[in-house]
XYZ file of C-alpha atoms in Angstrom:
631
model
C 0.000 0.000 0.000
C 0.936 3.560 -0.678
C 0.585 5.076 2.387
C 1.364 8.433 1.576
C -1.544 9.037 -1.265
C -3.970 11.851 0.032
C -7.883 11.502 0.232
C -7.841 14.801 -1.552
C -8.866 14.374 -5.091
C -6.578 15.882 -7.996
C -6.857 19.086 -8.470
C -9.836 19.971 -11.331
C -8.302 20.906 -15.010
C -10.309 22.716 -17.381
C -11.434 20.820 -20.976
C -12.772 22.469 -24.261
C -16.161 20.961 -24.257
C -18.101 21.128 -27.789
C -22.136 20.446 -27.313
C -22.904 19.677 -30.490
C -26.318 18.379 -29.689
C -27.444 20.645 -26.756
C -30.237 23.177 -27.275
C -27.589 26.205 -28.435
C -26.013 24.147 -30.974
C -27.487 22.994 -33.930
C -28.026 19.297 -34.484
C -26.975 18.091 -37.681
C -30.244 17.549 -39.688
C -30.015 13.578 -40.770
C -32.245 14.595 -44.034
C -29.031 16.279 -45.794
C -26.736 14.554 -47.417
C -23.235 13.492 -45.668
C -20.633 12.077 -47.933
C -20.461 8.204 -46.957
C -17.237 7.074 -44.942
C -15.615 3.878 -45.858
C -14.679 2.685 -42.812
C -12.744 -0.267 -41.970
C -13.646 -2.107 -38.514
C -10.649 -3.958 -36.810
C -11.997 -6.130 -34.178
C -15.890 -6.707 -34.946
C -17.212 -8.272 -31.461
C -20.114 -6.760 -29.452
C -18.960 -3.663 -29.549
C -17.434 -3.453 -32.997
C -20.666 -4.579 -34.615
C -22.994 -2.060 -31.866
C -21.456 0.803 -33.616
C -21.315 -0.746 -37.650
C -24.795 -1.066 -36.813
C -25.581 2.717 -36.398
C -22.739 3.532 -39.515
C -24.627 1.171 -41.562
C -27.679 3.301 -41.199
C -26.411 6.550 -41.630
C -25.357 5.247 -45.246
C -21.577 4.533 -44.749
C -20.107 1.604 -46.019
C -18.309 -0.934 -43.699
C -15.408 -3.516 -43.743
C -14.559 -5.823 -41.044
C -12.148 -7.938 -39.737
C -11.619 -10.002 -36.456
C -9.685 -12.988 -35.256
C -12.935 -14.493 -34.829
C -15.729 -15.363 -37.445
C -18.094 -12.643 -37.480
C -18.677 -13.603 -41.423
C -22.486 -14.047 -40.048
C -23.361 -11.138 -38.145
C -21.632 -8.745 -40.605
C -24.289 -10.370 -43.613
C -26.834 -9.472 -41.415
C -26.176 -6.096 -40.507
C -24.552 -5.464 -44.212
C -21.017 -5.329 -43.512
C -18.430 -7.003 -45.772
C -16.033 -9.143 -43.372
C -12.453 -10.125 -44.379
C -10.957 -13.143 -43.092
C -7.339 -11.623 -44.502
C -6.467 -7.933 -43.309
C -4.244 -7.684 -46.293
C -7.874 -8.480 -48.757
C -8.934 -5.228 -46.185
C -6.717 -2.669 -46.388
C -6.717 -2.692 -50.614
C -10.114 -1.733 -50.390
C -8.632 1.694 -49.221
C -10.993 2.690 -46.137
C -10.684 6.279 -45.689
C -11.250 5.329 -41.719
C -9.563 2.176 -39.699
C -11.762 2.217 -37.176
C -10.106 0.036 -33.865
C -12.243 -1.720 -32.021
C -10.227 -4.116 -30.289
C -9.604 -4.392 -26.434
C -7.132 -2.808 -24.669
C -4.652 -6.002 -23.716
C -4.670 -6.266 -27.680
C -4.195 -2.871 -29.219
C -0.460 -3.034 -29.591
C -0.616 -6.377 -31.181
C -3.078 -5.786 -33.622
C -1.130 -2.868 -34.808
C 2.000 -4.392 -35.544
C 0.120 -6.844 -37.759
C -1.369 -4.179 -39.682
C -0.422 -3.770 -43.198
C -0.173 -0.342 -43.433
C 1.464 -0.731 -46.951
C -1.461 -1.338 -47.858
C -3.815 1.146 -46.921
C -3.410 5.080 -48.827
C -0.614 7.102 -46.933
C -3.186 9.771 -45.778
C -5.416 7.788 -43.622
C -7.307 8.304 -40.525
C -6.376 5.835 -37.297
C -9.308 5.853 -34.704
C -9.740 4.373 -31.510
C -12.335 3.401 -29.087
C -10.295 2.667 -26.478
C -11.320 3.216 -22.463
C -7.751 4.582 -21.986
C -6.266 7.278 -23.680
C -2.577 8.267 -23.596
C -1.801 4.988 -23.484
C -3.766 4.954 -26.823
C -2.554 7.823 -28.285
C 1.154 6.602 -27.289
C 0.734 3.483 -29.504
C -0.904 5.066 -32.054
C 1.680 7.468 -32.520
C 4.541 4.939 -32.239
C 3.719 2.375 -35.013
C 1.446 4.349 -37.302
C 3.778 6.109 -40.821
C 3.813 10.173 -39.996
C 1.488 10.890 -42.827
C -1.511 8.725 -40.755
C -3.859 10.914 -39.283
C -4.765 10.197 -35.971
C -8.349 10.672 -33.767
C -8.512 9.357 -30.313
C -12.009 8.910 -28.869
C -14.036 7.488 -26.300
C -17.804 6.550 -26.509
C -19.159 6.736 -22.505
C -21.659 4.261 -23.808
C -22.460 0.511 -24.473
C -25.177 -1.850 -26.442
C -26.698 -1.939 -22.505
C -26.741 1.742 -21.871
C -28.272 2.721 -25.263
C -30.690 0.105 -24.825
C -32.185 1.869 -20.995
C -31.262 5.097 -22.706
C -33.554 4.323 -26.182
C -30.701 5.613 -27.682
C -27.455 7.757 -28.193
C -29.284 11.067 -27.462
C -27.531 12.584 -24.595
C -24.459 10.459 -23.730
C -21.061 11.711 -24.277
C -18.742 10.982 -27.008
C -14.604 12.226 -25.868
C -11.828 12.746 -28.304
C -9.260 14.543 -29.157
C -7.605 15.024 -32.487
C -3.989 13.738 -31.896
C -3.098 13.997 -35.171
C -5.082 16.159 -38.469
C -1.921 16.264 -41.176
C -1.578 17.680 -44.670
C -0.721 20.751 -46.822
C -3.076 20.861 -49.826
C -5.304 18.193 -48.335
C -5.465 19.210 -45.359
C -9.096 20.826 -45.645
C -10.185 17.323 -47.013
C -8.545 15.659 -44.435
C -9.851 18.171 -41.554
C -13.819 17.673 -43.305
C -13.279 13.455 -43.526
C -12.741 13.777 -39.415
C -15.288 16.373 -38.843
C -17.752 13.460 -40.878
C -16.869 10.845 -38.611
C -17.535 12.799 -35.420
C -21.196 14.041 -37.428
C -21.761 9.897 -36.684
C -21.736 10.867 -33.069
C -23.477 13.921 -33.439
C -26.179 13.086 -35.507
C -27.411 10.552 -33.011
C -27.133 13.393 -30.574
C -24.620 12.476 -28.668
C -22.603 15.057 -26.451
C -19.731 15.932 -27.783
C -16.636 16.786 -25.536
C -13.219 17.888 -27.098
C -10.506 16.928 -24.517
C -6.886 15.439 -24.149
C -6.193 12.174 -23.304
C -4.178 13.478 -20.317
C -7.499 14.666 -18.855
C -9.230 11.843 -19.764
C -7.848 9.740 -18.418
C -7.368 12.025 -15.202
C -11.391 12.096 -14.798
C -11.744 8.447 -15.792
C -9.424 7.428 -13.171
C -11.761 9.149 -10.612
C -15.040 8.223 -12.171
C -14.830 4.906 -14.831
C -12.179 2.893 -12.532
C -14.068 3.863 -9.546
C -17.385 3.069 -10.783
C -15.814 -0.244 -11.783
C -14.138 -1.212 -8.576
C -17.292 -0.968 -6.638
C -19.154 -2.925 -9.114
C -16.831 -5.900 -8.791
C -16.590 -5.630 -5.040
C -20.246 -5.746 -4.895
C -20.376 -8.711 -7.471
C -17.934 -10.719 -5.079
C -20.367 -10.473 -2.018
C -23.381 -11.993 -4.394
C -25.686 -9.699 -3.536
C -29.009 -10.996 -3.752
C -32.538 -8.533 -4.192
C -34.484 -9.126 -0.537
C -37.690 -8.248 0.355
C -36.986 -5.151 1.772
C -34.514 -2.939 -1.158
C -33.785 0.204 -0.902
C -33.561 2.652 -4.069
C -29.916 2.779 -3.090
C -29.511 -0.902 -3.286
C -31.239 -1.236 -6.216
C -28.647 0.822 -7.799
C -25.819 -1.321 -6.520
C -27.604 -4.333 -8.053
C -27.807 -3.060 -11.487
C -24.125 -1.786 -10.958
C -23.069 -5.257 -10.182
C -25.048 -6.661 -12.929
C -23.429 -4.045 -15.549
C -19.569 -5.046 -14.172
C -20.540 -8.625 -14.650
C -21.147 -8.410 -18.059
C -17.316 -6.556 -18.599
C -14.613 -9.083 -18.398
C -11.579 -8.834 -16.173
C -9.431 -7.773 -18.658
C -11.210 -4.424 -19.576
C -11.004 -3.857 -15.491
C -7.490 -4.837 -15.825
C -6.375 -2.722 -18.496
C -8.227 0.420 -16.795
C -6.140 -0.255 -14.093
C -2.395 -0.662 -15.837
C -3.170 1.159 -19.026
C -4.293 4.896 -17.032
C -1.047 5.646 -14.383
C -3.449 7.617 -12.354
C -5.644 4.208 -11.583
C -3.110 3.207 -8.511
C -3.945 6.105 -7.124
C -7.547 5.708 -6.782
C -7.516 2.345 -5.519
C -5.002 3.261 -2.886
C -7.110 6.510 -2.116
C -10.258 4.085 -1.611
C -8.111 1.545 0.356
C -7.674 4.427 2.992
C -10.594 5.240 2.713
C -12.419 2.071 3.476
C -9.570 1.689 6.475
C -10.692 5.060 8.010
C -14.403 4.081 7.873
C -13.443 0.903 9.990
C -11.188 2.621 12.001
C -14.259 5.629 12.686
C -16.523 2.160 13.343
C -14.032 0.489 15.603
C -12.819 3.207 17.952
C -16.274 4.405 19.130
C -16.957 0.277 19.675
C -13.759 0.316 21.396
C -15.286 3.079 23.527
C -18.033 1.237 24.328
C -16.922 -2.136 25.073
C -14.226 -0.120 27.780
C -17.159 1.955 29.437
C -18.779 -1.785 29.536
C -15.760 -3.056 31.421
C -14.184 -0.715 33.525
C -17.475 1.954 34.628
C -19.788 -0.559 35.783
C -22.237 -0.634 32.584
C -24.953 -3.169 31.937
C -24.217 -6.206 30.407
C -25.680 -5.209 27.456
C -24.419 -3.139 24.649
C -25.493 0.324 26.170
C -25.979 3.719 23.991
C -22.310 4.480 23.118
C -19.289 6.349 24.466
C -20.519 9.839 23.024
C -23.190 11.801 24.181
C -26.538 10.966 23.271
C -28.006 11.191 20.138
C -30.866 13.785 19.704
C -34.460 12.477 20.255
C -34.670 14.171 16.940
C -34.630 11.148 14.563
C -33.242 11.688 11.279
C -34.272 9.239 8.221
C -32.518 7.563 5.216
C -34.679 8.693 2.555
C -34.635 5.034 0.528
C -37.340 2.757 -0.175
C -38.106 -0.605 -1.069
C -40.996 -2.165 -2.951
C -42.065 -5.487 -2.558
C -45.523 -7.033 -0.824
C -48.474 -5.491 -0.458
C -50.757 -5.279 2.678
C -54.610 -6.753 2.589
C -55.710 -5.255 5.257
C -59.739 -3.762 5.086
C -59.063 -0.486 4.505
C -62.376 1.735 5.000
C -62.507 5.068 2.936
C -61.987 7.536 5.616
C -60.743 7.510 9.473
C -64.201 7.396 11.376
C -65.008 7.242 14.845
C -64.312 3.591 15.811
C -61.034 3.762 14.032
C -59.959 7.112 14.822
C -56.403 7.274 17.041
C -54.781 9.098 19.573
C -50.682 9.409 19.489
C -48.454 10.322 21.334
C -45.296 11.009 19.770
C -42.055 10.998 21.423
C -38.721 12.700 20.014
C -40.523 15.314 17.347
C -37.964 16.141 14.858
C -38.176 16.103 11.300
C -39.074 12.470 11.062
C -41.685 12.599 14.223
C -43.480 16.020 12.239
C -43.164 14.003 8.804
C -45.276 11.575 10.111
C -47.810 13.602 12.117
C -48.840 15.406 9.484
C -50.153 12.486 7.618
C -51.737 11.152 10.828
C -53.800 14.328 11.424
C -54.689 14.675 7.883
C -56.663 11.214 8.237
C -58.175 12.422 11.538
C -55.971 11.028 14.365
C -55.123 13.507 17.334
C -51.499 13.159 17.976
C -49.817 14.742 20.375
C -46.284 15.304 20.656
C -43.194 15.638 23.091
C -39.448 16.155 22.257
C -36.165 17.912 24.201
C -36.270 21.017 21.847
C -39.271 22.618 21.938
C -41.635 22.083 19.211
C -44.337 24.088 19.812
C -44.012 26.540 16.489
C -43.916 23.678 14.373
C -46.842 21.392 16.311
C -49.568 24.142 15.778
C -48.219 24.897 11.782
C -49.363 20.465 12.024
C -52.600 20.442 13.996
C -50.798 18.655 16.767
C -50.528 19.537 20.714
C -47.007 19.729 22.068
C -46.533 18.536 25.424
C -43.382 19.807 27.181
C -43.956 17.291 30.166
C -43.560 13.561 29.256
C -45.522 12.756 32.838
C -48.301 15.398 31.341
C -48.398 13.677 27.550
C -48.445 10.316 29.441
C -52.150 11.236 31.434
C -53.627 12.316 28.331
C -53.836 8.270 27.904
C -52.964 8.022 24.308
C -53.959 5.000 22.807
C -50.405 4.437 20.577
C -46.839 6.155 22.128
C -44.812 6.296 18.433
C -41.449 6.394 19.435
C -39.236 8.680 16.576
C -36.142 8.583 18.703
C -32.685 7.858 17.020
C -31.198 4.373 17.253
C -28.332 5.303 19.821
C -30.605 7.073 22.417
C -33.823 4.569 22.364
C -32.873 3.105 25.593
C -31.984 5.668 27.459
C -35.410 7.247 26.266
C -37.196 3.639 27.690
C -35.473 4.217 31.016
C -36.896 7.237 30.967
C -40.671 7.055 30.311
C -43.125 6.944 33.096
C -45.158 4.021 32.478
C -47.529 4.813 35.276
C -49.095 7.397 34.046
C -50.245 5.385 30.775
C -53.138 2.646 30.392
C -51.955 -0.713 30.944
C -52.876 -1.861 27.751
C -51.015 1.160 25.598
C -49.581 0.110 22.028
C -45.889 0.915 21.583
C -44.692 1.791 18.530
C -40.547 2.349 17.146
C -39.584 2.894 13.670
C -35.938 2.075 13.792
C -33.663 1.094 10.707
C -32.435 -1.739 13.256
C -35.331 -4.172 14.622
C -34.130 -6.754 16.899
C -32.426 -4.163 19.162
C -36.295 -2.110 19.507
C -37.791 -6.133 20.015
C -35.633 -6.482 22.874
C -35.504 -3.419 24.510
C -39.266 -3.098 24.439
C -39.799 -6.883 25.408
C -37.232 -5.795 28.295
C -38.475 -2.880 29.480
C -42.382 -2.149 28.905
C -45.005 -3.482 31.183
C -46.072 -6.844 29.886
C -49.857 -5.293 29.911
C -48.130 -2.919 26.991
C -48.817 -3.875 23.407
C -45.425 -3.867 20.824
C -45.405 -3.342 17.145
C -42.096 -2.926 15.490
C -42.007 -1.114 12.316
C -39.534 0.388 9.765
C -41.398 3.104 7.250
C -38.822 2.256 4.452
C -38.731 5.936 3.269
C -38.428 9.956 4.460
C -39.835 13.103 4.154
C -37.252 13.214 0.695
C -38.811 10.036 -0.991
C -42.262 10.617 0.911
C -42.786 14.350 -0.157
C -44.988 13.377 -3.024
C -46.920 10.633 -1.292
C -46.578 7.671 0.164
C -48.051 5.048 -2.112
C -45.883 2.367 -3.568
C -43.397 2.662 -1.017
C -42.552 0.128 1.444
C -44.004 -0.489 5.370
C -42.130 -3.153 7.120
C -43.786 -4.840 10.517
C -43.679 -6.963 13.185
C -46.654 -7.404 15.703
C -44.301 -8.835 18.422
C -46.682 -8.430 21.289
C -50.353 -7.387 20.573
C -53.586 -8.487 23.431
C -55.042 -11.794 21.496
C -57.355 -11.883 23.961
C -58.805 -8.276 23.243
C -60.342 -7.745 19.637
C -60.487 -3.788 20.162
C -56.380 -4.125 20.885
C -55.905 -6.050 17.754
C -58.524 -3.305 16.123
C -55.752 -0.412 17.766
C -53.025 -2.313 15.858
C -54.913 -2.361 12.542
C -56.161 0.950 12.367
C -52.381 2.069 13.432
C -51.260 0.009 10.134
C -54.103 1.467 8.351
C -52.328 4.994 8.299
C -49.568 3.873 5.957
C -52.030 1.390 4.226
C -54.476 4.235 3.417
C -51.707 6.256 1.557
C -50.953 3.214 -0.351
C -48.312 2.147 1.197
C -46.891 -1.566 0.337
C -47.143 -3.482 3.291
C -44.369 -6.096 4.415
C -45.153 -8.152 7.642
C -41.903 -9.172 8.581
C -40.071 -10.968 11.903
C -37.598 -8.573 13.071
C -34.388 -11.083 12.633
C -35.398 -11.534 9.388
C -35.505 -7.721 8.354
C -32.190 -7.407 10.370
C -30.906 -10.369 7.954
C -32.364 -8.694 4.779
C -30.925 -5.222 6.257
C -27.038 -5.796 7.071
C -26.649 -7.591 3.412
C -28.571 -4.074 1.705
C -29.092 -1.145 3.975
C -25.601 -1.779 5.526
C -24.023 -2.555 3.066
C -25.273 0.704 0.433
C -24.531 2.862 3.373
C -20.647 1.573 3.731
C -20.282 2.491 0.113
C -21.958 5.522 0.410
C -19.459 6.760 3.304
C -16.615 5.270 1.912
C -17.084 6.806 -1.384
C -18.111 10.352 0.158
C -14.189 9.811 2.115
C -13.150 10.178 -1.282
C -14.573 13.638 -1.879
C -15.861 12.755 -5.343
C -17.163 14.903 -8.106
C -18.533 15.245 -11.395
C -16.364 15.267 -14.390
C -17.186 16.116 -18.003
C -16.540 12.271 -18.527
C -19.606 10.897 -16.337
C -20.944 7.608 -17.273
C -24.221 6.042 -16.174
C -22.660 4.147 -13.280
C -20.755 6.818 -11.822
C -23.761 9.112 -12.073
C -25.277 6.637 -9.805
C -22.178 6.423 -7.467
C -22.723 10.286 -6.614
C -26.309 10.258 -6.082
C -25.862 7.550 -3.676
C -23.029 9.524 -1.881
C -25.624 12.881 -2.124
C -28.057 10.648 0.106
C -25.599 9.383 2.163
C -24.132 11.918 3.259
C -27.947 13.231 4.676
C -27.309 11.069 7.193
C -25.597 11.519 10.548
C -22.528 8.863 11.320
C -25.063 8.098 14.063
C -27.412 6.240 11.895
C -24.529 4.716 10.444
C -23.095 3.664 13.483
C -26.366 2.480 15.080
C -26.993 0.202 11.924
C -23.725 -1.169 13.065
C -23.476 -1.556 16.303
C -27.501 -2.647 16.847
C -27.484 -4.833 13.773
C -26.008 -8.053 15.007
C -25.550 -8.963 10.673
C -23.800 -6.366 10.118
C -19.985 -7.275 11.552
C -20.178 -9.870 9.330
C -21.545 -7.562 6.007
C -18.220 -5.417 7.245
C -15.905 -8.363 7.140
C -17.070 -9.464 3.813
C -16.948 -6.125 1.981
C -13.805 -5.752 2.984
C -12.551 -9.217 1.855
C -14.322 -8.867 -1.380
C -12.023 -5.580 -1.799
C -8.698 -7.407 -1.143
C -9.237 -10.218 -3.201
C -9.692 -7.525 -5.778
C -6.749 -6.006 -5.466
C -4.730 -9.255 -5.112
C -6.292 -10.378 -8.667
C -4.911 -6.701 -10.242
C -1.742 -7.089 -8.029
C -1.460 -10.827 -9.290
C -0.889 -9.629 -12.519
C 0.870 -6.984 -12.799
C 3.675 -8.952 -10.938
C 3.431 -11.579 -13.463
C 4.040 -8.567 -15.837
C 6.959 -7.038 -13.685
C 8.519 -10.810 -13.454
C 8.467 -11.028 -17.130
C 9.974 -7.699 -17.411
C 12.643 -8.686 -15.179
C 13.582 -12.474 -16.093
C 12.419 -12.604 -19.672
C 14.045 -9.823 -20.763
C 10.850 -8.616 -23.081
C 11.624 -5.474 -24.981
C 7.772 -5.342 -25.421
C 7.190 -5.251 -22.130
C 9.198 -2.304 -21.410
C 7.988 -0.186 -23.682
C 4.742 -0.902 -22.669
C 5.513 -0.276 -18.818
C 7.252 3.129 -20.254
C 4.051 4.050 -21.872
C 1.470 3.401 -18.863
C 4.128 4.680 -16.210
C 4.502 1.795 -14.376
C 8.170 0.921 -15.325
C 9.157 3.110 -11.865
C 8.059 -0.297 -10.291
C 11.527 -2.163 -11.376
């Protein structure tokens, strides 16, 4: 490890960024005629015949070759194929398009022909890494080759959820545009093969392949790492997803379709790729450490100050009684409960709710829309915001408590739930009072009610799987997790209580999951945990947008943007009250060192070749990529 990177991220560097398809540029009108390219594709797999596909029908006419027999799909999209590349270059493309991975670029070109083809023309790649490309490019192609380097941010898989080109970025920079009396021919065949791009309306952005591959290393390689970290732990879809999660899903399902050596060559081929996976590395080692120490503080108040036995609140001081939310959801079973039009008499509720932040009021206000009287009690003092809601704020817990409310809703965070229990005075409340949490965590809430109410006291244990974010527009579709651990069996108005109290988030069309608590717990530490560690340890990174964004990292930073809503208390209370998620830890980070020990793995089979074989080859490709420092 290279202890001495920073977590700061490199310093931002200013592109020339041409939007050929926004809304003040005109978009090339595909009704007027564009002289037809012939363009030669070397290397016709997926991706060579995704984009003969979209030449073909813009009227250009296309050659192919690969090592494989693509002699089928090129009939089919009408492409001629060559089985000889000398049959292809006499056919005089005026563009040799590359398509062929990065591991195999250098190869390829030193089987080329270029004898063959006419002295004047144009080399493009489509290559993931740039200087490295442009470095090759420039070292085997004649002088009088004219050279584009580009980089489509897309795939067959994003055009297919996109519908389309329209809107996703197209990079390159034009290494190399040669010629005296030609040159305005040669500058106008160039400017027709980025039209291609255009014309779909792709954005164009004009940069050099020392910046791309400065923002790819921060966006494409990260985006990538995460995706085959999160492959490695097998995530599975539970009952219970998050929107967050969801995105990590699809993320690992996009990586898996990539093969190791495209990963592989981001990481040797761009010299600014170490970096960011040593950067993340400390990162990911600072979230544990954050984790650990303030466990550490816990377990030696436990020991040495007389605690309880069991894990108490933490070494800090308390959390706020002000809860604050992760804004995810989830989606999955539906609630059949009778639902009845409108709240009426019979059905009608009254709350109490304790620890009235932004969470407690989100909720309240839905609860006296329907009709419920809630009333309210927190440390900070309310009262403004109780009579904007319709609801009575109670400074005195003792005076809430005699107004008998049928349900106390506790909206407390997770680290101060106990001490809050300790605190209540059950006396003052009817024996047979329904209690109500809404903690991320469930098992810890099970207990500590089961522990500490009355056993006359009814317990539901919920988890509204959204926030006053996801919830501002409504409420229906998104998820309502439950648990009726303890409700009077013996009592049908009790088990009425606890169905008109689910009826709230059933009448806003909520989607209603009855759940055991260790099995949300279970479902929780392998999603919710797990999309909050890479929230945080991404956010350690300080990431940002680059003019080279692809789909995935788009994703990446609107999971950090939620994230980083949330206080390290959440965070930490997932932890430390989840009893699945030590283990979720231990695997993430396992996943990420077997990572690194498969890139590692290689490149020292690369260094020993370097070193014992004595493989000119070899060192000029460690010269190019900057990684021949390592002998």
């Amino acid at each position: 490890m290279l202890s001495s990177f920073s977590l700061r991220p490199p310093n931002p560097t200013s592109i020339c960024r041409l939007s050929v398809s926004g809304d003040d540029s005109p978009t090339p009108d595909p009704s007027l005629p564009v002289p037809p390219l012939r363009v030669a594709i070397i290397g016709f797999g997926n991706y060579g015949q995704f984009l003969a596909e979209t030449l073909v029908s813009q009227g250009h006419i296309i050659f192919a070759h690969s090592r494989s027999d693509h002699s089928a799909a090129a009939r089919r999209i009408g492409v001629s194929f060559f089985t000889d590349l000398h049959d292809l270059c006499e056919r005089h493309p005026d563009v040799v398009l590359l398509c062929t991975s990065i591991l195999s670029t250098e190869n390829v070109l030193k089987t080329l022909p270029f004898q063959r083809l006419r002295r004047n023309t144009l080399f493009v790649d489509v290559l993931s890494v740039k200087e490295f490309a442009k470095t090759l490019l420039l070292q085997y192609l004649p002088g009088d080759f004219d050279i584009l380097c580009t980089h489509p941010m897309f795939g067959p898989q994003s055009v297919s959820s996109n519908h389309g080109w329209r809107g996703l970025r197209f990079v390159y920079d034009k290494v190399r545009i040669v010629g005296e009396e030609e040159e305005r021919s040669r500058l106008s065949r160039c400017e027709n093969f980025l039209a291609i791009f255009a014309r779909e309306g792709c954005e164009m952005v004009e940069m050099s392949c020392v910046d791309h591959d400065r923002h790819a290393a921060g966006s494409q390689f990260i985006t990538h790492t995460v995706g085959r970290v999160l492959e490695t732990l097998k995530l599975q879809s539970t009952p219970i997803n998050t929107k967050g999660y969801e995105a990590l899903l699809d993320l690992a399902e996009n990586t898996r379709g990539d093969s190791f050596d495209l990963y592989y060559g981001l990481f040797v081929y761009n010299k600014n790729s170490l970096e960011m996976l040593e950067r993340m590395d400390l990162a990911f080692e600072a979230l544990r450490k954050e984790l650990f120490g303030r466990l550490h503080g816990v377990v030696r108040k436990q020991l040495f100050e007389g605690e309880a036995q069991r894990v108490p609140n933490g070494y800090q001081k308390d959390a706020s009684l002000d809860m604050v939310r992760s804004n995810e959801v989830a989606l999955r079973y539906e609630y059949n409960a009778e639902v009845s039009g409108s709240v009426n008499e019979r059905s009608r509720l009254k709350i109490g709710i304790v620890g009235f932040g932004n969470f407690g009021q989100f909720l309240a206000k839905t609860m006296v829309k329907q009709g419920h009287t809630v009333l309210a009690y927190s440390r900070s003092d309310y009262t403004d915001e109780a009579v904007k809601l319709g609801v009575s704020y109670i400074q005195d817990l003792d005076d809430l408590f005699e107004e008998h409310p049928e349900v106390i809703l506790l909206c407390t965070s997770i680290l101060s739930t106990e001490k809050v229990l300790k605190s209540l005075p059950f006396q003052r409340l009817k024996r047979s009072t329904l209690f109500v949490d809404v903690l991320s965590v469930k098992e810890f809430p099970r207990n500590s009610f089961l522990q500490a109410l009355p056993q006359d006291f009814d317990i539901l244990c919920t988890h509204p799987m959204f926030g006053p974010e996801s919830g501002k527009n409504g409420w229906k579709g998104l998820s309502f997790v439950f648990d009726k651990v303890r409700i009077g069996t013996d009592d049908d108005r009790r088990r009425a209580r606890c169905d008109s109290f689910l009826d709230v988030f059933a009448r806003e069309g909520c989607s209603m999951v009855e759940m055991s608590c260790a099995e949300h717990d279970w479902h929780a530490a392998g999603s919710q945990f797990i999309t909050h560690t890479v929230g945080r340890v991404l956010e350690k990174l300080s990431l940002e947008s680059t003019p080279v964004d692809t789909k995935g990292y788009e994703t990446l930073l609107k999971l950090v943007e939620n994230t980083s809503g949330d206080s390290f208390d959440l965070y930490y209370g997932l932890f430390l009250y989840n009893p699945n998620a030590m283990e979720q830890l231990e695997r993430f980070g396992l996943a990420f060192e077997s990572l690194k020990k498969q890139l590692f793995g290689r490149l020292h089979r690369l260094l020993h070749k370097q070193l014992f074989g004595n493989d000119k080859d070899t060192q000029i490709m460690l010269e190019t990529t900057g990684l021949s420092t390592f002998r």
